[in-house]
GROMACS .gro file of C-alpha atoms in nm:
model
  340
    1UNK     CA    1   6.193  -1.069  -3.150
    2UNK     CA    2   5.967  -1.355  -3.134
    3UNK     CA    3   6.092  -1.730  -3.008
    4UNK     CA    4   5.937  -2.046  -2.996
    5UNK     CA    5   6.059  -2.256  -2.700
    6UNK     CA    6   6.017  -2.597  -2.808
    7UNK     CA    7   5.981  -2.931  -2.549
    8UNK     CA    8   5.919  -3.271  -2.562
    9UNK     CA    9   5.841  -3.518  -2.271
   10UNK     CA   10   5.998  -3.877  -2.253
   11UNK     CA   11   5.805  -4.074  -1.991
   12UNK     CA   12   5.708  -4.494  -1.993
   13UNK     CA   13   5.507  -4.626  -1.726
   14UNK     CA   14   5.584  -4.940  -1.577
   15UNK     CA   15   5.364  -5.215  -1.586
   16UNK     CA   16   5.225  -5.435  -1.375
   17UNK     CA   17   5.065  -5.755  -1.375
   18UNK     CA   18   4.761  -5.916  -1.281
   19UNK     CA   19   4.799  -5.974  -0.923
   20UNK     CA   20   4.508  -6.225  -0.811
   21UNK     CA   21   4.418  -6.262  -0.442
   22UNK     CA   22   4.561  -6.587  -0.388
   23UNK     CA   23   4.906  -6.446  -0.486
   24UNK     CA   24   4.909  -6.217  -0.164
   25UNK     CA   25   5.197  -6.385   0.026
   26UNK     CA   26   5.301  -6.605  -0.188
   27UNK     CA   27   5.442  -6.371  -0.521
   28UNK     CA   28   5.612  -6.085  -0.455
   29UNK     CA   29   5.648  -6.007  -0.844
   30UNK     CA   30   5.414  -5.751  -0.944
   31UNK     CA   31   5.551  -5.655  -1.293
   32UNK     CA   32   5.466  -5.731  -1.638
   33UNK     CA   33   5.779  -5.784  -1.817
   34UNK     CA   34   5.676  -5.894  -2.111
   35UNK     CA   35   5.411  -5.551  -2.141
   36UNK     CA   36   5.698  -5.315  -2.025
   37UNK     CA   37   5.914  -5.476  -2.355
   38UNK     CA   38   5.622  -5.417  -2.529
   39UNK     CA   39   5.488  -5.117  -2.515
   40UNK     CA   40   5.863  -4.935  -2.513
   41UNK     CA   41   6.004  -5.077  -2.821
   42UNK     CA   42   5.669  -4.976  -2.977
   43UNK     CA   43   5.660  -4.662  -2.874
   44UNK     CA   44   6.079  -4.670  -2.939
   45UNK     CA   45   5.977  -4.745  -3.309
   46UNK     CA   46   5.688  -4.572  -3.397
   47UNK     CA   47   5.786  -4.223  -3.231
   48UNK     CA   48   6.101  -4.180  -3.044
   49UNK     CA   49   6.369  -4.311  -3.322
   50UNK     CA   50   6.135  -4.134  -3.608
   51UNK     CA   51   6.116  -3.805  -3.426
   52UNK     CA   52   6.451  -3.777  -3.283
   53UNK     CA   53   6.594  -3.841  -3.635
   54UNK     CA   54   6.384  -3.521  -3.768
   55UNK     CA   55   6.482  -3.321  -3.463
   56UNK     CA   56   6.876  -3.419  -3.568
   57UNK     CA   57   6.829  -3.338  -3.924
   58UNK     CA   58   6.680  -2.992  -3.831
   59UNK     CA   59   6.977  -2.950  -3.620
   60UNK     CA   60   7.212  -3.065  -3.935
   61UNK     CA   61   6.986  -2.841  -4.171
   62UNK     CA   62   6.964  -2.537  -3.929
   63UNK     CA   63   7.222  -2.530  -3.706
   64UNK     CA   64   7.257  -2.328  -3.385
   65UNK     CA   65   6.904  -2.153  -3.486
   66UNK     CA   66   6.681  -2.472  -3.358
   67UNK     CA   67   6.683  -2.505  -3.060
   68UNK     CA   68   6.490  -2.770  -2.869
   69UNK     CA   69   6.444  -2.939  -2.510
   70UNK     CA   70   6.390  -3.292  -2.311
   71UNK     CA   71   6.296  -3.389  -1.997
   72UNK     CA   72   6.326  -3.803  -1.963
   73UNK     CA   73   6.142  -3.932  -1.619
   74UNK     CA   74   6.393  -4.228  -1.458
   75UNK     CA   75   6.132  -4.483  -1.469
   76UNK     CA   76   6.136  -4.373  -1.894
   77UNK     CA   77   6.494  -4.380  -1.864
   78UNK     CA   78   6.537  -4.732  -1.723
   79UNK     CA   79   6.275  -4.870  -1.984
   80UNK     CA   80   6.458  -4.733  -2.253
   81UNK     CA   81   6.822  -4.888  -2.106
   82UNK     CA   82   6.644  -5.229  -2.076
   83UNK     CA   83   6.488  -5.241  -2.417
   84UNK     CA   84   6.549  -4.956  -2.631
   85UNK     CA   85   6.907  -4.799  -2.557
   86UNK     CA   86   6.920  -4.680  -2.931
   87UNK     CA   87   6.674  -4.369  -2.816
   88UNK     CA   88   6.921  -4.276  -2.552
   89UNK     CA   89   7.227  -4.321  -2.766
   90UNK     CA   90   7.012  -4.070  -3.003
   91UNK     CA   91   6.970  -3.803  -2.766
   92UNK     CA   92   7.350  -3.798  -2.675
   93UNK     CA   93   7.423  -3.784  -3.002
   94UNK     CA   94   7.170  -3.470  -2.992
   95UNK     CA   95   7.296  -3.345  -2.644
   96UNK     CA   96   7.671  -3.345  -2.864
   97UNK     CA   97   7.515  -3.013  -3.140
   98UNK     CA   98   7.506  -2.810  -2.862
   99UNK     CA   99   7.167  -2.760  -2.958
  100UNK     CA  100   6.939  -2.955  -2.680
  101UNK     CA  101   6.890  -2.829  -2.333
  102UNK     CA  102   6.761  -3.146  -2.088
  103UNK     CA  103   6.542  -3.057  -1.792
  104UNK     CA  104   6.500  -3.214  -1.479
  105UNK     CA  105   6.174  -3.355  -1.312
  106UNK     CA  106   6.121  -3.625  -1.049
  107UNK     CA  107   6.235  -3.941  -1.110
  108UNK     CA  108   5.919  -4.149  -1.063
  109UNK     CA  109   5.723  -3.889  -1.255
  110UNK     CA  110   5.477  -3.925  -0.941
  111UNK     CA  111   5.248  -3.659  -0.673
  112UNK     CA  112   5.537  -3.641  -0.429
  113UNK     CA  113   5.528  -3.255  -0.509
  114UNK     CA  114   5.177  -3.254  -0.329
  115UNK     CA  115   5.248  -3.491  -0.051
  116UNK     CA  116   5.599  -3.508   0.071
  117UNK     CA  117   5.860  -3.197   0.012
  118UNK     CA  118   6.147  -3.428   0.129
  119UNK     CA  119   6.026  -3.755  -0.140
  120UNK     CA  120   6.001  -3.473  -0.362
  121UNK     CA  121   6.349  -3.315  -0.329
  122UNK     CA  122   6.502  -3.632  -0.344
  123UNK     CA  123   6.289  -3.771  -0.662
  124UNK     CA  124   6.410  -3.470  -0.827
  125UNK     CA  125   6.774  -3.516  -0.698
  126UNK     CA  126   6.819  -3.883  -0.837
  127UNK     CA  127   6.674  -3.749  -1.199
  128UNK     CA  128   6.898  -3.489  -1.140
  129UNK     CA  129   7.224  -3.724  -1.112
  130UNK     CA  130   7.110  -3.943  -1.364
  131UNK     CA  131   7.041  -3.678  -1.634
  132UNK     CA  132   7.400  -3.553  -1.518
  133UNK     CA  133   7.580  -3.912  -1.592
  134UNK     CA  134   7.414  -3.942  -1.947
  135UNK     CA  135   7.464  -3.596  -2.069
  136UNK     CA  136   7.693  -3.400  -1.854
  137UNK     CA  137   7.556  -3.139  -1.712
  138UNK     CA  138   7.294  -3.066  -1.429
  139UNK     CA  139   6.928  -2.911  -1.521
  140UNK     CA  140   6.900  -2.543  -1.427
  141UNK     CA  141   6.527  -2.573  -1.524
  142UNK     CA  142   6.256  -2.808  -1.373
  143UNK     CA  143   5.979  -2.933  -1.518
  144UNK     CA  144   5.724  -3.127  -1.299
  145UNK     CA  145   5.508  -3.440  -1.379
  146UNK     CA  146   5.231  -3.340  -1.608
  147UNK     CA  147   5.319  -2.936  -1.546
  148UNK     CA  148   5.219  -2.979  -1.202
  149UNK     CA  149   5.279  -2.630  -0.974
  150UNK     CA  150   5.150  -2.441  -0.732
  151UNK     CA  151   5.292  -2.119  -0.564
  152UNK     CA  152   5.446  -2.389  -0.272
  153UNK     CA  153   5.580  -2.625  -0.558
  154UNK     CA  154   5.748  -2.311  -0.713
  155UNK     CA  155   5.938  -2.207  -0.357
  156UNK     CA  156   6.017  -2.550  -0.315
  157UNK     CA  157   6.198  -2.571  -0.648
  158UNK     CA  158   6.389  -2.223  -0.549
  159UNK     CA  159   6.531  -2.400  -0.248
  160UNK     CA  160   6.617  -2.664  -0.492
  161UNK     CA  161   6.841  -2.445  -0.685
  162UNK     CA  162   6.630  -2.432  -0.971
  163UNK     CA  163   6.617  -2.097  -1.204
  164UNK     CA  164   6.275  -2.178  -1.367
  165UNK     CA  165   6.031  -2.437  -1.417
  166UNK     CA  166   5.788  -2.476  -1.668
  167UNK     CA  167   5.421  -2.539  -1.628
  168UNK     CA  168   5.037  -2.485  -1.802
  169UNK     CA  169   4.902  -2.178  -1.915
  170UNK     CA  170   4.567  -2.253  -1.752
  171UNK     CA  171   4.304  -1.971  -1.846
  172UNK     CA  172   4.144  -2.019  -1.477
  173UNK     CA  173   4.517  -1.870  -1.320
  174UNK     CA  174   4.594  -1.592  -1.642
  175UNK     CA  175   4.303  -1.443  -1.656
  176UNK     CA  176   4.336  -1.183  -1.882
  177UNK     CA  177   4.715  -1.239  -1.914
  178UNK     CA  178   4.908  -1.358  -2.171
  179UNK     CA  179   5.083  -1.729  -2.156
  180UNK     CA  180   5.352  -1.522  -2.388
  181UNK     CA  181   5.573  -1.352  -2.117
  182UNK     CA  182   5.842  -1.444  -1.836
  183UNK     CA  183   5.648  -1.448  -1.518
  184UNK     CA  184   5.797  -1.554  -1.181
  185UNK     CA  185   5.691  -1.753  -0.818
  186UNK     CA  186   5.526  -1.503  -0.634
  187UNK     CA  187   5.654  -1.696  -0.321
  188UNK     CA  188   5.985  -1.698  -0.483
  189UNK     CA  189   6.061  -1.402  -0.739
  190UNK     CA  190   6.420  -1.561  -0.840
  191UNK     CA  191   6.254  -1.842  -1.021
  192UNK     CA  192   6.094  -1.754  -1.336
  193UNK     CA  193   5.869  -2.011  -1.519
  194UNK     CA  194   5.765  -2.028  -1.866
  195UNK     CA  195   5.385  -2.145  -1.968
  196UNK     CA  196   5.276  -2.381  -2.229
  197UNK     CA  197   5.075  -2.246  -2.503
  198UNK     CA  198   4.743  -2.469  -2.480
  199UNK     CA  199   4.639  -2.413  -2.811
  200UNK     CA  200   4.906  -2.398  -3.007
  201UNK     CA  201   5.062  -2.727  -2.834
  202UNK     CA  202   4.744  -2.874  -2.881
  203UNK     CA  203   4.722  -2.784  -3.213
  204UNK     CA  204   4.987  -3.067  -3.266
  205UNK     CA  205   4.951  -3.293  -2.983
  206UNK     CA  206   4.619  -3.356  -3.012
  207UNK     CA  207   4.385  -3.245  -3.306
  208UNK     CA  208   4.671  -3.228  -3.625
  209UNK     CA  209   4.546  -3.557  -3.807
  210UNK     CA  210   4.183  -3.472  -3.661
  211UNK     CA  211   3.960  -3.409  -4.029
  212UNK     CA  212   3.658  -3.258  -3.811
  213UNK     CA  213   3.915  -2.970  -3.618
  214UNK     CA  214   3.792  -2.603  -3.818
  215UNK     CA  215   4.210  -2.584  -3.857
  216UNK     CA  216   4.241  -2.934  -4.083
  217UNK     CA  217   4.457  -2.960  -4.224
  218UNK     CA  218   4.742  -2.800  -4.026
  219UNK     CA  219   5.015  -2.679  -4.258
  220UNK     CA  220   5.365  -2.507  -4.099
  221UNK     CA  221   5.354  -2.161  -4.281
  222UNK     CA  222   5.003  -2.130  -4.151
  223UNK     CA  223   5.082  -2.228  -3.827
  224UNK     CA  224   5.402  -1.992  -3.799
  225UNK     CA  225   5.205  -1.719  -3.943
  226UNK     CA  226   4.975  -1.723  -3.658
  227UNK     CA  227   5.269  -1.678  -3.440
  228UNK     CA  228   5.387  -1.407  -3.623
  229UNK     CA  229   5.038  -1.251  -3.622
  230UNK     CA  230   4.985  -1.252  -3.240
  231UNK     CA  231   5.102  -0.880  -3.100
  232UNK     CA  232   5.476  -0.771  -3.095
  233UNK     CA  233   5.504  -0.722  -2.722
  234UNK     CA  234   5.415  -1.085  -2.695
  235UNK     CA  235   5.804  -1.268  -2.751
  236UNK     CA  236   5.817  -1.590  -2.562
  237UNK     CA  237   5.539  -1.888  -2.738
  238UNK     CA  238   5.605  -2.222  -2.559
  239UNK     CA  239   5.489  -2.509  -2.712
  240UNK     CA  240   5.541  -2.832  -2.522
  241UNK     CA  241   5.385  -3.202  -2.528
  242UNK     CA  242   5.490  -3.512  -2.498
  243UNK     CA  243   5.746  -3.666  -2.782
  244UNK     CA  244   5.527  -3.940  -2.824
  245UNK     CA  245   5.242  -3.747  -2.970
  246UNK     CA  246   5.450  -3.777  -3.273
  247UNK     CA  247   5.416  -4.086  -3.460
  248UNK     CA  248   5.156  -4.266  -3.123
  249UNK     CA  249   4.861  -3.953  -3.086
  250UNK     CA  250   4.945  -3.837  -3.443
  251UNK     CA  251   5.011  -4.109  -3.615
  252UNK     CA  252   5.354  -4.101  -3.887
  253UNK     CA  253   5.084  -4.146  -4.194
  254UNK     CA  254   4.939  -3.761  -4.099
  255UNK     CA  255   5.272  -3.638  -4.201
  256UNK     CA  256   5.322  -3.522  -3.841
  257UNK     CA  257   5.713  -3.534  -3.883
  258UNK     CA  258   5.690  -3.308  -4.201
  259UNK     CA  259   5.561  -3.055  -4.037
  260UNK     CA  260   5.774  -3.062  -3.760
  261UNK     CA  261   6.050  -3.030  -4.028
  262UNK     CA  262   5.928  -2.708  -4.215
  263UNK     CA  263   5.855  -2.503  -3.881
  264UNK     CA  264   6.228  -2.408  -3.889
  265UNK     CA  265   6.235  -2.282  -4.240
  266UNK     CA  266   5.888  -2.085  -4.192
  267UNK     CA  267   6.033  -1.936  -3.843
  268UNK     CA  268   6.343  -1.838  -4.011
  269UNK     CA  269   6.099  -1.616  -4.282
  270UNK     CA  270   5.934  -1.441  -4.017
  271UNK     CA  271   6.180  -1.381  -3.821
  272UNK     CA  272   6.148  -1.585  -3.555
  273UNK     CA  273   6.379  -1.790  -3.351
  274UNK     CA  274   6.393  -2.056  -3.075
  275UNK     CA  275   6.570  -2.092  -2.765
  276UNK     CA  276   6.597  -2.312  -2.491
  277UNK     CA  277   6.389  -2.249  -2.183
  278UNK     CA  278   6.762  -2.118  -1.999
  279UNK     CA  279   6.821  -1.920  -2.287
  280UNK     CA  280   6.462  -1.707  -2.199
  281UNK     CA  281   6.501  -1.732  -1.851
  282UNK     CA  282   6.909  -1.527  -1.889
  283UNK     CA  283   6.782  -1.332  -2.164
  284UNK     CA  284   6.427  -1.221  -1.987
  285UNK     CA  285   6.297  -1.066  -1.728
  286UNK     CA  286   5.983  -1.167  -1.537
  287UNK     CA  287   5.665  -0.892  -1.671
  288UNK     CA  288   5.455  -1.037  -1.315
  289UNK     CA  289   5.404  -1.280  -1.058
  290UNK     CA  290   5.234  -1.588  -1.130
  291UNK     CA  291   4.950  -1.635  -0.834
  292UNK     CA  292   4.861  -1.965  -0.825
  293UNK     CA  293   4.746  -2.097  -0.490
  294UNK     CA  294   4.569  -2.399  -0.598
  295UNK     CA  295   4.736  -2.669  -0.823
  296UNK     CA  296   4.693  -2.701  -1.175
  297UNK     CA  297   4.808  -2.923  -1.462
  298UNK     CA  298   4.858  -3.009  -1.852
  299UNK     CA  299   4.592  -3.259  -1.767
  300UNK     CA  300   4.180  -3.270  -1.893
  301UNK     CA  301   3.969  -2.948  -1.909
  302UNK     CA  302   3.990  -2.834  -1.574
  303UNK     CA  303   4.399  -2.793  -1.616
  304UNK     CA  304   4.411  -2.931  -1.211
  305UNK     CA  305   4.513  -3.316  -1.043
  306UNK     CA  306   4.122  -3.403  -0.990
  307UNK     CA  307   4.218  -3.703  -1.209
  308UNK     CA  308   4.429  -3.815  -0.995
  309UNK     CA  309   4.267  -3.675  -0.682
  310UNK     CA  310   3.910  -3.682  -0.799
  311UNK     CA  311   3.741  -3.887  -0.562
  312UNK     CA  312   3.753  -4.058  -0.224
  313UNK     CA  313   3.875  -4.380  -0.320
  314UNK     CA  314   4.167  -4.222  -0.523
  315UNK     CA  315   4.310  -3.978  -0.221
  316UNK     CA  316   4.251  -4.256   0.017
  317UNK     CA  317   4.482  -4.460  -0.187
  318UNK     CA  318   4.706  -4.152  -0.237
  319UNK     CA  319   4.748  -4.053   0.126
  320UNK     CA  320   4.761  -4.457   0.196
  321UNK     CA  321   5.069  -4.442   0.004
  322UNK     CA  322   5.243  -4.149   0.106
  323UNK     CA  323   5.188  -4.250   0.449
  324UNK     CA  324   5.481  -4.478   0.413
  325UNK     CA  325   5.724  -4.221   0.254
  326UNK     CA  326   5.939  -4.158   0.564
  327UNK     CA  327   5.962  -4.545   0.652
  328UNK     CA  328   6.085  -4.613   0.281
  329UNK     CA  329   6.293  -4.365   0.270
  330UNK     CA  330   6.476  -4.417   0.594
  331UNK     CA  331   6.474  -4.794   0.523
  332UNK     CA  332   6.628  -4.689   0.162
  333UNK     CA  333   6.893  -4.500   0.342
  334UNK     CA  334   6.970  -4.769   0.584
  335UNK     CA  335   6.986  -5.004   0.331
  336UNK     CA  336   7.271  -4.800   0.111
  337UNK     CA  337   7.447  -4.719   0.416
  338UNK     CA  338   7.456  -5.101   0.494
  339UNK     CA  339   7.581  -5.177   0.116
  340UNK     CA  340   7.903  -4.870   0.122
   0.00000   0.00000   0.00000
């Protein structure tokens, strides 16, 4: 039996301001306050409240069949407690159906994976507490800024704890293979990850309202039916993107939301069900490993960090920064033991 594992991504950015040269020593306030309140009750109105509203009333409508998952960055997560605490009082009240599985990922939603295992571990850890005190119970599954994973990134997650992680299903690393299986680390076989669906996440994230894509106008019985179409041995279709992509990239006048409501319905007709990323990873077994030596992404074309990492200045100013990880760190820790 075919199911859809369906994710969103809650992340904000934090602003800063203008920071002129004459303000070196003399302000030590880099952020933009008034952009931060902004942009998050914008984003608050135009997507998150809309779309978690039609995620609840598919719950109400459907019950224990949709199923659905989150993973909120802390930097999102303070935003939203500043300025927009209605979208976490939302998300408890979806976390309450019984119906929402919440993932973790590293608090910062930053590179540490690819610089620092120990800022990693304990970016992941604070998340990791904080989704805990909101919702009550600690992610089994991690999900990585922007799908980023390597073979290393994978084994470090095992020693985490972690029993899967989720990441891209870059053509460059399948191959011939299918994104719709359980594969595992092949550095660590006990954790089993899940890969997005590029096209068919794309499909909504980022060409739906597009009226020069060959598939405008998207419609859900169409879209289902492909799902159903693709070959029986093929179960596990994982379609994730960020939350904001509905009402911000696909704007609430497309009808965006609409769609999101029939999929149930048209699942339900063809028999096909969704689950949780936990549910797949107790109910399936890994079909491979998952080689991937070099890093990829859910970013650009080439599916890698070269946007981040693309060019000298950029991982000068990367390995500049990470540089300074143990000092902060230590300094953080002397700093909380000084406080208890």
């Amino acid at each position: 039996m075919k199911t859809i594992c369906l994710y969103f991504e809650i992340h904000q950015i934090i602003h800063l301001k203008r920071y002129r040269f004459f303000d070196i020593g003399t302000d030590h306030y880099y952020y933009d306050d008034y952009e931060n309140e902004r942009s998050i009750t914008d984003i608050a109105e135009r997507s998150y409240m809309p779309a978690l509203n039609t995620l609840a009333d598919m719950i109400r409508l459907h019950g224990k069949y949709f199923k659905v998952a989150f993973s909120l960055s802390g930097t999102g997560i303070e935003q939203l407690e500043m300025h927009a605490p209605q979208v976490l009082e939302k998300l408890q009240e979806l976390n309450q159906t019984g119906c929402v599985e919440f993932l973790a990922e590293p608090y910062s939603h930053g590179l540490s994976s690819l610089a620092n295992e120990e800022c990693f571990a304990a970016d992941v850890k604070k998340q990791v507490k904080k989704i805990e005190e909101y919702f009550g119970k600690k992610p089994t599954v991690l999900r990585n800024s922007s799908l980023i994973y390597s073979d290393d990134i994978g084994l470090q997650a095992a020693q985490l704890g972690f029993k899967g992680m989720l990441t891209e299903g870059a053509k460059h690393v399948l191959g011939w293979k299918s994104p719709h299986y359980v594969y595992n680390c092949s550095l660590a076989p006990s954790l089993k990850l899940l890969l997005r669906d590029v096209e068919l996440s794309d499909d909504i994230s980022l060409r739906f309202n597009n009226p020069d894509w060959d598939g405008y106008p998207l419609f859900a019985d169409a879209y289902v039916n492909r799902i159903a179409q693709l070959p029986e041995e093929e179960q596990v279709i994982n379609i994730f993107m960020e939350l904001s992509a509905l009402g911000i990239a696909q704007p609430l006048s497309s009808n965006i939301l609409d769609f999101i409501h029939a999929l149930p319905a048209c699942a339900k007709e063809k028999g096909i069900v969704f689950s949780t990323p936990s549910e797949i990873f107790a109910k399936m077994k890994s079909v491979d490993n998952l080689n991937v030596p070099d890093t990829l992404s859910w970013v650009d074309e080439e599916r890698d960090v070269s946007c981040w990492l693309g060019n000298n200045m950029q991982r000068e100013a990367f390995n500049k920064l990470y540089s300074v990880a143990d000092r902060v760190r230590i300094a953080s820790r002397q700093v909380t033991t000084s406080v208890s």
